[in-house]
CSV table of C-alpha atoms in Angstrom, one decimal:
chain,number,residue,atom,x,y,z
P,1,UNK,CA,107.2,135.5,111.5
P,2,UNK,CA,108.2,135.9,107.8
P,3,UNK,CA,105.5,134.1,105.7
P,4,UNK,CA,101.9,135.2,105.8
P,5,UNK,CA,99.0,133.6,103.9
P,6,UNK,CA,95.8,135.7,103.3
P,7,UNK,CA,92.6,133.9,102.3
P,8,UNK,CA,90.3,136.1,100.2
P,9,UNK,CA,91.4,138.7,97.6
P,10,UNK,CA,88.4,141.1,98.1
P,11,UNK,CA,88.5,144.5,99.7
P,12,UNK,CA,89.7,143.4,103.1
P,13,UNK,CA,92.0,140.5,101.9
P,14,UNK,CA,93.9,142.6,99.3
P,15,UNK,CA,94.2,145.4,101.9
P,16,UNK,CA,95.7,143.0,104.5
P,17,UNK,CA,98.1,141.5,101.9
P,18,UNK,CA,99.1,145.0,100.9
P,19,UNK,CA,99.8,145.9,104.5
P,20,UNK,CA,101.9,142.9,105.3
P,21,UNK,CA,103.9,143.0,102.0
P,22,UNK,CA,104.6,146.8,102.4
P,23,UNK,CA,106.1,145.9,105.9
P,24,UNK,CA,108.4,143.3,104.3
P,25,UNK,CA,106.6,140.0,104.8
P,26,UNK,CA,106.3,137.3,102.2
P,27,UNK,CA,102.6,137.1,101.4
P,28,UNK,CA,100.6,134.4,99.7
P,29,UNK,CA,97.2,135.8,98.6
P,30,UNK,CA,94.7,133.0,98.1
P,31,UNK,CA,91.3,133.0,96.4
P,32,UNK,CA,89.4,130.4,94.4
P,33,UNK,CA,88.9,132.9,91.6
P,34,UNK,CA,91.7,133.9,89.3
P,35,UNK,CA,89.7,137.0,88.4
P,36,UNK,CA,89.4,138.0,92.0
P,37,UNK,CA,93.2,137.6,92.4
P,38,UNK,CA,93.9,139.7,89.3
P,39,UNK,CA,91.5,142.4,90.6
P,40,UNK,CA,93.0,142.3,94.1
P,41,UNK,CA,96.6,142.8,92.8
P,42,UNK,CA,95.3,145.7,90.6
P,43,UNK,CA,93.8,147.3,93.6
P,44,UNK,CA,97.0,146.9,95.6
P,45,UNK,CA,99.0,148.5,92.7
P,46,UNK,CA,96.5,151.4,92.5
P,47,UNK,CA,96.6,152.0,96.3
P,48,UNK,CA,100.4,151.9,96.2
P,49,UNK,CA,100.3,154.5,93.4
P,50,UNK,CA,98.3,156.7,95.7
P,51,UNK,CA,101.0,156.5,98.3
P,52,UNK,CA,103.6,157.4,95.7
P,53,UNK,CA,101.5,160.5,94.8
P,54,UNK,CA,101.5,161.5,98.4
P,55,UNK,CA,105.3,160.9,98.6
P,56,UNK,CA,104.8,158.3,101.3
P,57,UNK,CA,106.7,155.6,99.3
P,58,UNK,CA,108.8,155.5,96.2
P,59,UNK,CA,108.4,153.6,92.9
P,60,UNK,CA,111.1,151.2,94.1
P,61,UNK,CA,109.2,150.4,97.3
P,62,UNK,CA,106.1,149.8,95.3
P,63,UNK,CA,107.9,147.2,93.1
P,64,UNK,CA,109.4,145.6,96.2
P,65,UNK,CA,106.0,145.3,97.8
P,66,UNK,CA,104.4,143.7,94.8
P,67,UNK,CA,107.3,141.2,94.4
P,68,UNK,CA,106.5,140.0,97.9
P,69,UNK,CA,103.0,138.9,97.0
P,70,UNK,CA,102.4,135.5,95.3
P,71,UNK,CA,98.9,134.4,94.3
P,72,UNK,CA,97.3,130.9,94.7
P,73,UNK,CA,93.9,129.4,93.9
P,74,UNK,CA,94.6,126.2,95.9
P,75,UNK,CA,94.3,126.7,99.6
P,76,UNK,CA,96.6,123.8,100.6
P,77,UNK,CA,99.4,125.1,98.4
P,78,UNK,CA,98.9,128.7,99.5
P,79,UNK,CA,99.2,128.0,103.2
P,80,UNK,CA,102.1,125.6,103.0
P,81,UNK,CA,104.9,126.9,105.3
P,82,UNK,CA,103.0,129.9,106.5
P,83,UNK,CA,103.7,131.2,110.0
P,84,UNK,CA,100.3,132.9,110.1
P,85,UNK,CA,97.1,132.5,108.1
P,86,UNK,CA,94.7,135.4,108.0
P,87,UNK,CA,91.2,134.5,106.7
P,88,UNK,CA,89.4,137.3,105.1
P,89,UNK,CA,86.7,135.5,103.2
P,90,UNK,CA,83.0,136.6,102.9
P,91,UNK,CA,81.3,137.1,106.3
P,92,UNK,CA,79.4,133.9,106.3
P,93,UNK,CA,79.7,131.5,109.3
P,94,UNK,CA,79.4,128.3,107.3
P,95,UNK,CA,82.1,129.3,104.9
P,96,UNK,CA,84.5,130.3,107.7
P,97,UNK,CA,83.9,127.1,109.6
P,98,UNK,CA,84.6,125.1,106.4
P,99,UNK,CA,87.8,127.0,105.8
P,100,UNK,CA,89.1,126.7,109.3
P,101,UNK,CA,88.3,123.0,109.4
P,102,UNK,CA,90.4,122.6,106.3
P,103,UNK,CA,93.2,124.8,107.7
P,104,UNK,CA,93.4,122.5,110.7
P,105,UNK,CA,94.3,119.6,108.5
P,106,UNK,CA,96.7,121.3,106.0
P,107,UNK,CA,98.6,123.8,108.1
P,108,UNK,CA,101.7,123.0,110.1
P,109,UNK,CA,101.5,122.7,113.9
P,110,UNK,CA,103.2,126.1,114.5
P,111,UNK,CA,100.9,128.0,112.2
P,112,UNK,CA,98.7,130.6,113.9
P,113,UNK,CA,95.2,130.8,112.5
P,114,UNK,CA,93.5,134.2,112.4
P,115,UNK,CA,90.2,135.5,111.1
P,116,UNK,CA,89.3,139.0,110.0
P,117,UNK,CA,85.7,138.5,111.0
P,118,UNK,CA,83.9,141.6,112.1
P,119,UNK,CA,81.4,139.9,114.4
P,120,UNK,CA,81.4,136.0,114.2
P,121,UNK,CA,82.5,134.2,117.4
P,122,UNK,CA,86.2,133.3,117.5
P,123,UNK,CA,85.4,130.5,119.9
P,124,UNK,CA,82.9,129.0,117.5
P,125,UNK,CA,85.4,129.1,114.6
P,126,UNK,CA,88.2,127.7,116.8
P,127,UNK,CA,86.0,124.8,117.9
P,128,UNK,CA,86.2,123.2,114.4
P,129,UNK,CA,90.0,123.1,114.5
P,130,UNK,CA,92.5,120.8,116.3
P,131,UNK,CA,94.2,123.9,117.8
P,132,UNK,CA,91.7,126.2,119.4
P,133,UNK,CA,94.4,127.8,121.5
P,134,UNK,CA,96.1,128.9,118.2
P,135,UNK,CA,93.1,130.6,116.8
P,136,UNK,CA,92.6,134.4,117.2
P,137,UNK,CA,90.7,137.3,115.6
P,138,UNK,CA,92.5,140.1,113.7
P,139,UNK,CA,89.8,142.6,112.8
P,140,UNK,CA,91.4,145.1,110.5
P,141,UNK,CA,89.5,148.3,109.6
P,142,UNK,CA,88.7,149.3,106.1
P,143,UNK,CA,90.7,150.7,104.3
P,144,UNK,CA,93.4,148.4,105.8
P,145,UNK,CA,96.5,150.2,104.6
P,146,UNK,CA,95.3,153.5,106.1
P,147,UNK,CA,93.4,152.7,109.3
P,148,UNK,CA,95.5,152.2,112.4
P,149,UNK,CA,93.2,150.1,114.5
P,150,UNK,CA,93.3,146.3,114.7
P,151,UNK,CA,90.9,144.6,117.1
P,152,UNK,CA,92.7,141.5,118.5
P,153,UNK,CA,90.0,139.1,119.7
P,154,UNK,CA,90.7,136.3,122.1
P,155,UNK,CA,88.6,133.2,121.8
P,156,UNK,CA,87.7,131.3,124.9
P,157,UNK,CA,90.8,129.1,124.4
P,158,UNK,CA,93.2,131.5,122.7
P,159,UNK,CA,96.6,131.2,124.5
P,160,UNK,CA,98.4,134.2,126.1
P,161,UNK,CA,101.4,133.4,123.9
P,162,UNK,CA,99.4,133.6,120.7
P,163,UNK,CA,97.7,136.8,121.8
P,164,UNK,CA,101.1,138.4,122.7
P,165,UNK,CA,102.6,137.4,119.3
P,166,UNK,CA,99.7,138.8,117.3
P,167,UNK,CA,99.7,142.1,119.3
P,168,UNK,CA,103.4,142.5,118.7
P,169,UNK,CA,103.1,141.6,115.0
P,170,UNK,CA,100.3,144.2,114.6
P,171,UNK,CA,102.7,146.8,115.9
P,172,UNK,CA,105.3,145.9,113.4
P,173,UNK,CA,102.7,146.7,110.7
P,174,UNK,CA,102.4,150.2,112.1
P,175,UNK,CA,99.0,149.4,113.6
P,176,UNK,CA,97.6,150.1,117.1
P,177,UNK,CA,96.2,146.8,118.3
P,178,UNK,CA,93.5,146.6,121.0
P,179,UNK,CA,92.8,143.4,122.8
P,180,UNK,CA,89.2,142.5,123.3
P,181,UNK,CA,87.2,139.5,124.4
P,182,UNK,CA,84.9,137.3,122.2
P,183,UNK,CA,81.4,138.6,122.3
P,184,UNK,CA,79.1,139.4,119.3
P,185,UNK,CA,80.3,142.5,117.5
P,186,UNK,CA,83.4,142.7,119.7
P,187,UNK,CA,83.8,146.5,120.5
P,188,UNK,CA,83.9,148.3,117.1
P,189,UNK,CA,80.7,146.9,115.6
P,190,UNK,CA,78.9,146.5,118.9
P,191,UNK,CA,79.0,150.3,119.1
P,192,UNK,CA,79.0,151.3,115.4
P,193,UNK,CA,76.3,149.0,114.0
P,194,UNK,CA,73.5,150.1,116.5
P,195,UNK,CA,74.3,153.7,115.5
P,196,UNK,CA,74.0,152.9,111.8
P,197,UNK,CA,70.9,151.0,112.4
P,198,UNK,CA,69.3,153.8,114.5
P,199,UNK,CA,70.2,156.2,111.6
P,200,UNK,CA,68.3,154.0,109.2
P,201,UNK,CA,65.4,153.8,111.7
P,202,UNK,CA,65.4,157.6,111.8
P,203,UNK,CA,65.0,157.7,108.0
P,204,UNK,CA,62.5,154.9,108.1
P,205,UNK,CA,60.3,156.8,110.6
P,206,UNK,CA,60.4,159.9,108.5
P,207,UNK,CA,62.2,162.1,111.0
P,208,UNK,CA,64.5,163.5,108.4
P,209,UNK,CA,66.0,162.7,104.9
P,210,UNK,CA,69.2,161.0,104.0
P,211,UNK,CA,71.3,164.1,103.5
P,212,UNK,CA,69.8,165.8,106.6
P,213,UNK,CA,70.7,162.9,108.9
P,214,UNK,CA,74.2,162.7,107.6
P,215,UNK,CA,74.7,166.4,107.8
P,216,UNK,CA,73.6,166.5,111.5
P,217,UNK,CA,76.2,163.8,112.3
P,218,UNK,CA,79.0,165.3,110.3
P,219,UNK,CA,78.5,168.9,111.5
P,220,UNK,CA,77.1,168.2,114.9
P,221,UNK,CA,79.2,165.2,115.9
P,222,UNK,CA,82.3,165.8,113.8
P,223,UNK,CA,82.0,162.5,112.0
P,224,UNK,CA,84.1,162.5,108.8
P,225,UNK,CA,81.3,160.7,107.0
P,226,UNK,CA,77.6,160.6,107.7
P,227,UNK,CA,76.2,157.2,109.1
P,228,UNK,CA,74.1,156.4,106.0
P,229,UNK,CA,77.0,157.2,103.7
P,230,UNK,CA,79.2,155.1,105.9
P,231,UNK,CA,76.7,152.2,105.7
P,232,UNK,CA,76.9,152.4,101.9
P,233,UNK,CA,80.7,152.4,102.0
P,234,UNK,CA,80.7,149.3,104.3
P,235,UNK,CA,78.0,147.5,102.3
P,236,UNK,CA,74.4,147.3,103.5
P,237,UNK,CA,74.6,143.5,103.2
P,238,UNK,CA,77.6,143.5,105.5
P,239,UNK,CA,75.8,145.7,108.0
P,240,UNK,CA,72.8,143.4,107.9
P,241,UNK,CA,74.9,140.4,108.5
P,242,UNK,CA,76.7,141.9,111.5
P,243,UNK,CA,73.4,143.0,113.0
P,244,UNK,CA,71.9,139.6,112.6
P,245,UNK,CA,74.9,138.0,114.3
P,246,UNK,CA,74.5,140.4,117.2
P,247,UNK,CA,70.8,139.9,117.4
P,248,UNK,CA,71.2,136.2,117.4
P,249,UNK,CA,74.0,136.3,120.0
P,250,UNK,CA,72.4,138.7,122.5
P,251,UNK,CA,68.6,138.1,121.8
P,252,UNK,CA,68.2,141.8,122.5
P,253,UNK,CA,65.7,143.7,120.3
P,254,UNK,CA,67.9,146.7,120.2
P,255,UNK,CA,70.1,144.9,117.7
P,256,UNK,CA,67.3,143.9,115.4
P,257,UNK,CA,67.9,145.2,111.9
P,258,UNK,CA,65.6,148.0,110.7
P,259,UNK,CA,63.0,146.7,108.2
P,260,UNK,CA,64.2,149.3,105.7
P,261,UNK,CA,67.7,147.9,105.8
P,262,UNK,CA,66.4,144.3,105.3
P,263,UNK,CA,64.3,145.4,102.3
P,264,UNK,CA,67.1,147.3,100.7
P,265,UNK,CA,69.4,144.3,100.9
P,266,UNK,CA,66.7,142.1,99.4
P,267,UNK,CA,66.3,144.6,96.6
P,268,UNK,CA,70.0,144.4,95.8
P,269,UNK,CA,70.7,148.0,96.9
P,270,UNK,CA,73.9,147.3,98.8
P,271,UNK,CA,75.7,150.7,98.6
P,272,UNK,CA,78.8,151.5,96.6
P,273,UNK,CA,79.4,147.9,95.6
P,274,UNK,CA,76.0,147.7,93.7
P,275,UNK,CA,75.9,151.3,92.5
P,276,UNK,CA,73.0,152.3,94.8
P,277,UNK,CA,72.2,152.4,98.5
P,278,UNK,CA,71.1,155.4,100.4
P,279,UNK,CA,72.9,157.4,97.7
P,280,UNK,CA,73.2,156.9,94.0
P,281,UNK,CA,76.6,155.8,92.8
P,282,UNK,CA,75.6,155.2,89.2
P,283,UNK,CA,78.9,156.6,88.0
P,284,UNK,CA,82.3,155.2,89.2
P,285,UNK,CA,83.4,158.8,89.6
P,286,UNK,CA,80.8,159.3,92.4
P,287,UNK,CA,81.9,156.2,94.2
P,288,UNK,CA,85.5,157.3,93.9
P,289,UNK,CA,84.6,160.7,95.4
P,290,UNK,CA,83.1,159.0,98.4
P,291,UNK,CA,86.1,156.8,98.9
P,292,UNK,CA,88.5,159.8,98.7
P,293,UNK,CA,86.3,161.7,101.2
P,294,UNK,CA,86.7,158.7,103.7
P,295,UNK,CA,90.5,158.4,103.0
P,296,UNK,CA,91.4,162.0,103.7
């Protein structure tokens, strides 16, 4: 594999593009918004500068990485000739189904189609294509250039050969891939999201305050970041979306989102991205401090 197409220039998409390019792959970063592409490239450049500051890479390596990334606003042009397409669009099932249906028509027969979804069924996504055996999940962790784990999710029809190829590819990126099966939330979010939701329930029930809950988990459980702060970092809308997928998939009340989480999302308090969640991030400096804490 030499040519990779990444759909979506947001947090996950630009991180995936960065990771592939830094490993020497030719990357086509695709988004319908030129503004999003410009912002995505700026983020990649900034993150590469951080690696230079830590003496992980050199200025020359930064330039080489950026030269390997080309941007596109037209999906059919961006995926042309790609060996692998990684979809990292917004976590909305209708959008993902639409994208994969289109990919099925415009990608070449040998192209593997991967999704970075954190909870949506790979089998359901694959079903709208003409190649379900070539569809697989690659759930990268945020921040992608730093985090080692990649959940490799097999859909019901994903072939052994495709799974093996993606596992090996992930290792060439310096990642540690873990193969899991296709059930709501997979492994990471099936365990993480109920914990975050229970932390929100604990706050909702008045057991303790935000800082107190996070302090207990940081000092008592050795978590690098408290669960409420982590929820802010992930995005409360993303947390709600994942919990809804799990609740719909399992029909088990233990996955039902806390009413406080629902109301906060309705009110537009989404965490760092909106400037306010369980914590106040009114200044970009505060948000940067949280990010640095997580990236230590």
